[in-house]
mmCIF file of C-alpha atoms in Angstrom:
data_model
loop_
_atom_site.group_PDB
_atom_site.id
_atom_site.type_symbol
_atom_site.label_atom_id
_atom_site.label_comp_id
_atom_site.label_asym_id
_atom_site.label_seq_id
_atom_site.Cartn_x
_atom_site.Cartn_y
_atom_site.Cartn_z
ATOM 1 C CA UNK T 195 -4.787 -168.558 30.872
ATOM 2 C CA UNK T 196 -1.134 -167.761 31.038
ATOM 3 C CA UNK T 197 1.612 -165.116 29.552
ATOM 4 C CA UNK T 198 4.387 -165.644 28.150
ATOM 5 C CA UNK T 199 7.116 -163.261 26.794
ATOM 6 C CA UNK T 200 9.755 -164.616 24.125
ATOM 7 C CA UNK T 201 8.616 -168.721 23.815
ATOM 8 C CA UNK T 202 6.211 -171.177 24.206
ATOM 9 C CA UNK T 203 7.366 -175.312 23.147
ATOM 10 C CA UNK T 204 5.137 -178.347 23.460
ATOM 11 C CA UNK T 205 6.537 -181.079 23.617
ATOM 12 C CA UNK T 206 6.766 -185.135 24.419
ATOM 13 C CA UNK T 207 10.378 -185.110 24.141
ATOM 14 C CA UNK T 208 13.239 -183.307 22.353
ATOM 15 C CA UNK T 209 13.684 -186.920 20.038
ATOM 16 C CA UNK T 210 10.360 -188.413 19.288
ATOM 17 C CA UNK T 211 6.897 -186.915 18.775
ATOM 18 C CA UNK T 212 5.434 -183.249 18.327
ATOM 19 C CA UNK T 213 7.851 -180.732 18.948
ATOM 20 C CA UNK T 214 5.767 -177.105 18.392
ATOM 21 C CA UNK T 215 7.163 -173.762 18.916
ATOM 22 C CA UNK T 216 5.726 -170.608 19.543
ATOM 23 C CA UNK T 217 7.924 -167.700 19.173
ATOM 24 C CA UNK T 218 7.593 -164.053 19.945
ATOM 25 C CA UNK T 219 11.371 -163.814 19.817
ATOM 26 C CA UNK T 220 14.377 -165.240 17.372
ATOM 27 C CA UNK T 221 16.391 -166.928 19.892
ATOM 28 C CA UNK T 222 16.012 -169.843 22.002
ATOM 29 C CA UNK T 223 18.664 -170.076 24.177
ATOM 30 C CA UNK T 224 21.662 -170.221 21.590
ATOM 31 C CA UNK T 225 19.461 -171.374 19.150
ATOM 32 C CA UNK T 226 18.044 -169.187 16.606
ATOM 33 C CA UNK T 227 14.862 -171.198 16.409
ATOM 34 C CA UNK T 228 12.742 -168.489 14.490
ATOM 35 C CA UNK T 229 15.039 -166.084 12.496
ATOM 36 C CA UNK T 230 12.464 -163.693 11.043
ATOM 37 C CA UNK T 231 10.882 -163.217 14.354
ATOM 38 C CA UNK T 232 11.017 -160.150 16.253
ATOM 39 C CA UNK T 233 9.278 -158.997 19.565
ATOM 40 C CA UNK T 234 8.091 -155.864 18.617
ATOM 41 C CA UNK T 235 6.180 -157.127 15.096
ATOM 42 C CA UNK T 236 2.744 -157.816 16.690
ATOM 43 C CA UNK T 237 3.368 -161.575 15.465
ATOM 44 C CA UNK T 238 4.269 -164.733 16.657
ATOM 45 C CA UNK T 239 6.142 -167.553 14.553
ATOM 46 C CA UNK T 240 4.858 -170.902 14.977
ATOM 47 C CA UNK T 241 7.226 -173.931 14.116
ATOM 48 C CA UNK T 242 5.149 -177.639 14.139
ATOM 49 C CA UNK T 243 6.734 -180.737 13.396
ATOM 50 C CA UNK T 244 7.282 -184.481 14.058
ATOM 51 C CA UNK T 245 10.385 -185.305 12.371
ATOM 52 C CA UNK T 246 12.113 -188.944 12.316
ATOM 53 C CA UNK T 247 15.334 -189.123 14.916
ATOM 54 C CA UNK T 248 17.619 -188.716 12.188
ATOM 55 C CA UNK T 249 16.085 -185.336 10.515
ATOM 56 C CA UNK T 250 15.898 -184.297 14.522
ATOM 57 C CA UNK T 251 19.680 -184.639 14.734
ATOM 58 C CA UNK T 252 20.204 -182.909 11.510
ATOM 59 C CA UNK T 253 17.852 -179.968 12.314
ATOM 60 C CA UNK T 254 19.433 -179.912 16.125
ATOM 61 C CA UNK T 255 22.929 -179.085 14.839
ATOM 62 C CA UNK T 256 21.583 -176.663 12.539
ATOM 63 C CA UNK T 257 19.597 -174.675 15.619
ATOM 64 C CA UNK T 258 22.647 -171.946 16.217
ATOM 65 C CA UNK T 259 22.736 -170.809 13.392
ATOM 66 C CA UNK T 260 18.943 -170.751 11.911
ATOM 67 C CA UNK T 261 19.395 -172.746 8.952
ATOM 68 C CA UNK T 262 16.865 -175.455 10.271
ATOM 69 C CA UNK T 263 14.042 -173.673 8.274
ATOM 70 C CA UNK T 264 13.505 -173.617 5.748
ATOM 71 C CA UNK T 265 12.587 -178.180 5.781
ATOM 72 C CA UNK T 266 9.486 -179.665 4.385
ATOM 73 C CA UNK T 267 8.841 -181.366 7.469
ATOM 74 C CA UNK T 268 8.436 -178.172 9.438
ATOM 75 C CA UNK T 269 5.311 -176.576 8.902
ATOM 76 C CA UNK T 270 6.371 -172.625 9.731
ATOM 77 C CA UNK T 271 3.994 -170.129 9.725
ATOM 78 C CA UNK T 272 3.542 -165.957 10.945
ATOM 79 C CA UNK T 273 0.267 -164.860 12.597
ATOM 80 C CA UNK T 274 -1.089 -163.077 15.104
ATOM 81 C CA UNK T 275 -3.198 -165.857 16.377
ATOM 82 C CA UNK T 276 -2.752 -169.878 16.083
ATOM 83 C CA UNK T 277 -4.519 -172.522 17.660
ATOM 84 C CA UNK T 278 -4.493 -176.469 17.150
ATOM 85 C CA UNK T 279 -5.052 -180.036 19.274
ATOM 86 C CA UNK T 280 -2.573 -182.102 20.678
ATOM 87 C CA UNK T 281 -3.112 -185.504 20.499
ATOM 88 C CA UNK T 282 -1.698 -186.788 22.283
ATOM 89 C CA UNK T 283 -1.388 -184.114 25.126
ATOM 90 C CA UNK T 284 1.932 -182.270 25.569
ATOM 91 C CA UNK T 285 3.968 -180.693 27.847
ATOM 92 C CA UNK T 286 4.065 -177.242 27.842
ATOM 93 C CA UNK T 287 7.034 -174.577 28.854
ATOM 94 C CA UNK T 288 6.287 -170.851 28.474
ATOM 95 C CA UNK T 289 9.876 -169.204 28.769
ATOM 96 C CA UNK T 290 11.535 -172.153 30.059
ATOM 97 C CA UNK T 291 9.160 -173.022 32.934
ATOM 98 C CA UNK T 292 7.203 -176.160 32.672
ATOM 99 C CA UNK T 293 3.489 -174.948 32.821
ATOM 100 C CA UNK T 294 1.861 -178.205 32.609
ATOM 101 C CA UNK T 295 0.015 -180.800 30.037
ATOM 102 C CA UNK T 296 -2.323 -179.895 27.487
ATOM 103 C CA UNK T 297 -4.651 -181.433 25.083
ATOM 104 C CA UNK T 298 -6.031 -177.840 23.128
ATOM 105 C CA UNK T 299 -3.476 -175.007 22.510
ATOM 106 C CA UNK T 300 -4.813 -171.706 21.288
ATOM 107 C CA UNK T 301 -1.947 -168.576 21.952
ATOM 108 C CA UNK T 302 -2.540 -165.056 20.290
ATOM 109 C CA UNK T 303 0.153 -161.599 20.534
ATOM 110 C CA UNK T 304 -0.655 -159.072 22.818
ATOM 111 C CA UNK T 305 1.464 -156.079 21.101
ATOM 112 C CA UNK T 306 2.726 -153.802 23.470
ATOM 113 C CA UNK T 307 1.704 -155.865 26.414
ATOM 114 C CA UNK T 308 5.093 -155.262 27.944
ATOM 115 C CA UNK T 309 6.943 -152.580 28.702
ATOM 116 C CA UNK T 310 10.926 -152.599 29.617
ATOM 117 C CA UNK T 311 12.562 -149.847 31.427
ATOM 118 C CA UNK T 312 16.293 -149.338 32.199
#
């Protein structure tokens, strides 16, 4: 079991295989991976896909400014809840810390799980 605030990817490698991206916020970095997402909407936005290299590079340079989606290779989707199998297993970063390899995914929203004061 593990948390995780703004983003969860699985991944082989940025350029070949299962890229899959779990978003509780829009940005990524300086990429605007999920556009409609927002932290405070009790959902997540999941992005799945295995594109060919040259659709990667195309949907790479579009990251910054959230014009990757939408692209009928990228299954996008919002919920609450998601899970699905990786086969085979990926590697896993939860806000930008590797977390390990893993073969079964399931993630769910936990709204107002976390609370920010300044």
């Amino acid at each position: 079991l593990h948390w995780f605030v703004a983003h969860l990817v699985a991944r082989r490698s940025w350029w070949r295989g299962r890229v899959v991206a779990v978003m509780n916020a829009e940005w990524h970095g300086t990429w605007d991976v999920a556009p409609a997402s927002h932290p405070g909407d009790a959902l997540l936005d999941v992005l799945d896909a295995t594109l060919p290299l040259r659709d990667r590079f195309k949907a790479r340079g579009r990251l910054p400014t959230g014009t990757h989606l939408p692209h009928p290779a990228i299954a996008s989707r919002r919920c609450s809840a998601w899970q699905t199998d990786l086969d085979p297993p990926l590697e896993v970063w939860l806000d930008g810390e590797r977390t390990g390899r893993v073969r079964h995914l399931s993630v769910r929203v936990e709204p107002d799980a976390l609370r920010v004061v300044i």
